[in-house]
């Protein structure tokens, strides 16, 4: 993920009201947070987290999945001072999301991005693409 990814995701959010589905907008916001994390843009991330949280609350819905990601970014991530603590936080989030993904209603909220594979890549310190390739082969 790089700056051009961030640029295109922001373009989606800046489009005038052209009937873009709300789930695509929400998914874009979550992907922006992931890109900011990957780019180590820790100055912009807190703003994006607050903004996303507020917009989800205004929409009067907050899936368990969305709440779990936001709680991780707001509370667990800032507390992780060492790599081992960060990996522990990723494992905790992965367990929560795996449990949530069993609910068909929540699974729809997870959208098109494989958050579980992304978390696996962080836990195992392997490229995200490699994790996805291995899953496709299976």
CSV table of C-alpha atoms in Angstrom, one decimal:
chain,number,residue,atom,x,y,z
A,1,UNK,CA,0.0,0.0,0.0
A,2,UNK,CA,1.3,3.4,-0.8
A,3,UNK,CA,0.3,7.1,-1.2
A,4,UNK,CA,-1.5,6.5,-4.5
A,5,UNK,CA,-3.7,4.0,-2.7
A,6,UNK,CA,-4.6,6.7,-0.2
A,7,UNK,CA,-5.2,9.2,-3.0
A,8,UNK,CA,-7.7,7.0,-4.7
A,9,UNK,CA,-9.5,6.1,-1.5
A,10,UNK,CA,-9.8,9.7,-0.7
A,11,UNK,CA,-11.3,10.4,-4.2
A,12,UNK,CA,-14.0,7.9,-3.4
A,13,UNK,CA,-14.9,9.8,-0.3
A,14,UNK,CA,-14.8,13.2,-2.0
A,15,UNK,CA,-17.1,12.3,-4.8
A,16,UNK,CA,-20.3,14.2,-4.8
A,17,UNK,CA,-23.4,12.4,-3.7
A,18,UNK,CA,-23.6,10.2,-6.8
A,19,UNK,CA,-25.4,7.2,-5.2
A,20,UNK,CA,-22.3,5.4,-4.0
A,21,UNK,CA,-23.4,2.7,-1.6
A,22,UNK,CA,-22.8,3.5,2.0
A,23,UNK,CA,-21.0,0.2,2.6
A,24,UNK,CA,-18.4,1.2,-0.1
A,25,UNK,CA,-17.9,4.6,1.7
A,26,UNK,CA,-17.5,2.9,5.1
A,27,UNK,CA,-15.1,0.3,3.6
A,28,UNK,CA,-13.0,3.1,2.0
A,29,UNK,CA,-12.7,4.8,5.4
A,30,UNK,CA,-11.5,1.6,7.0
A,31,UNK,CA,-9.0,1.0,4.2
A,32,UNK,CA,-7.7,4.5,4.6
A,33,UNK,CA,-7.0,3.7,8.3
A,34,UNK,CA,-5.2,0.6,7.3
A,35,UNK,CA,-3.1,2.5,4.7
A,36,UNK,CA,-2.2,5.2,7.2
A,37,UNK,CA,-1.1,2.5,9.6
A,38,UNK,CA,0.9,0.7,6.9
A,39,UNK,CA,2.5,4.0,5.9
A,40,UNK,CA,3.2,4.7,9.6
A,41,UNK,CA,1.2,7.9,9.3
A,42,UNK,CA,0.5,8.0,13.0
A,43,UNK,CA,-0.3,11.8,12.9
A,44,UNK,CA,-3.2,11.4,10.5
A,45,UNK,CA,-4.6,8.2,11.9
A,46,UNK,CA,-6.2,9.5,15.1
A,47,UNK,CA,-8.1,12.1,13.1
A,48,UNK,CA,-9.3,9.4,10.6
A,49,UNK,CA,-10.4,7.2,13.5
A,50,UNK,CA,-12.4,9.9,15.1
A,51,UNK,CA,-13.9,11.0,11.8
A,52,UNK,CA,-14.9,7.4,10.9
A,53,UNK,CA,-16.3,6.7,14.3
A,54,UNK,CA,-18.5,9.9,14.2
A,55,UNK,CA,-19.8,9.2,10.7
A,56,UNK,CA,-20.7,5.6,11.7
A,57,UNK,CA,-22.6,6.9,14.8
A,58,UNK,CA,-24.4,9.5,12.7
A,59,UNK,CA,-25.5,6.6,10.4
A,60,UNK,CA,-27.1,5.1,13.5
A,61,UNK,CA,-25.4,1.8,13.0
A,62,UNK,CA,-22.2,0.3,14.1
A,63,UNK,CA,-21.5,-3.3,13.3
A,64,UNK,CA,-19.6,-5.4,15.8
A,65,UNK,CA,-16.9,-5.7,13.2
A,66,UNK,CA,-16.5,-2.0,12.8
A,67,UNK,CA,-16.6,-1.4,16.5
A,68,UNK,CA,-13.8,-4.1,17.0
A,69,UNK,CA,-11.5,-2.4,14.5
A,70,UNK,CA,-12.2,1.1,15.9
A,71,UNK,CA,-11.6,-0.1,19.5
A,72,UNK,CA,-8.3,-1.7,18.4
A,73,UNK,CA,-7.1,1.4,16.7
A,74,UNK,CA,-8.3,3.8,19.4
A,75,UNK,CA,-7.3,1.8,22.5
A,76,UNK,CA,-5.0,-1.2,21.8
A,77,UNK,CA,-2.7,0.2,19.1
A,78,UNK,CA,-1.6,3.2,21.1
A,79,UNK,CA,-0.7,1.0,24.1
A,80,UNK,CA,1.5,-1.3,22.1
A,81,UNK,CA,5.0,0.1,22.7
A,82,UNK,CA,6.9,-3.0,21.6
A,83,UNK,CA,6.6,-5.3,18.6
A,84,UNK,CA,5.6,-8.2,20.9
A,85,UNK,CA,2.7,-6.1,22.4
A,86,UNK,CA,1.6,-5.1,18.9
A,87,UNK,CA,1.6,-8.8,17.8
A,88,UNK,CA,-0.4,-9.7,20.9
A,89,UNK,CA,-2.9,-6.9,20.1
A,90,UNK,CA,-3.2,-8.2,16.5
A,91,UNK,CA,-3.8,-11.8,17.8
A,92,UNK,CA,-6.5,-10.5,20.1
A,93,UNK,CA,-8.2,-8.6,17.3
A,94,UNK,CA,-7.9,-11.5,15.0
A,95,UNK,CA,-9.7,-13.8,17.5
A,96,UNK,CA,-12.5,-11.2,17.9
A,97,UNK,CA,-13.0,-10.8,14.2
A,98,UNK,CA,-12.9,-14.5,13.5
A,99,UNK,CA,-15.7,-14.9,16.1
A,100,UNK,CA,-17.7,-12.0,14.6
A,101,UNK,CA,-17.3,-13.3,11.1
A,102,UNK,CA,-19.4,-16.4,12.0
A,103,UNK,CA,-22.4,-14.1,12.0
A,104,UNK,CA,-23.7,-13.8,8.4
A,105,UNK,CA,-25.0,-10.3,9.2
A,106,UNK,CA,-21.6,-9.2,10.4
A,107,UNK,CA,-19.8,-11.0,7.6
A,108,UNK,CA,-21.5,-8.6,5.1
A,109,UNK,CA,-20.1,-5.6,7.1
A,110,UNK,CA,-16.6,-6.9,6.6
A,111,UNK,CA,-16.9,-6.1,2.9
A,112,UNK,CA,-14.4,-6.9,0.2
A,113,UNK,CA,-11.2,-6.6,2.1
A,114,UNK,CA,-9.9,-9.7,3.9
A,115,UNK,CA,-9.1,-8.2,7.3
A,116,UNK,CA,-8.4,-11.6,8.8
A,117,UNK,CA,-5.6,-12.2,6.2
A,118,UNK,CA,-4.2,-8.7,6.8
A,119,UNK,CA,-4.1,-9.5,10.5
A,120,UNK,CA,-2.4,-12.8,9.8
A,121,UNK,CA,0.2,-11.0,7.8
A,122,UNK,CA,1.0,-8.7,10.7
A,123,UNK,CA,1.1,-11.6,13.2
A,124,UNK,CA,3.3,-13.8,11.1
A,125,UNK,CA,5.4,-11.0,9.7
A,126,UNK,CA,4.7,-12.1,6.1
A,127,UNK,CA,3.5,-10.1,3.1
A,128,UNK,CA,-0.3,-9.7,2.8
A,129,UNK,CA,-0.1,-10.8,-0.8
A,130,UNK,CA,1.6,-14.1,0.2
A,131,UNK,CA,-1.1,-14.8,2.7
A,132,UNK,CA,-3.8,-14.2,0.1
A,133,UNK,CA,-2.0,-16.3,-2.5
A,134,UNK,CA,-1.8,-19.3,-0.1
A,135,UNK,CA,-5.5,-19.0,0.7
A,136,UNK,CA,-6.4,-19.0,-3.0
A,137,UNK,CA,-4.2,-22.1,-3.6
A,138,UNK,CA,-6.0,-24.0,-0.8
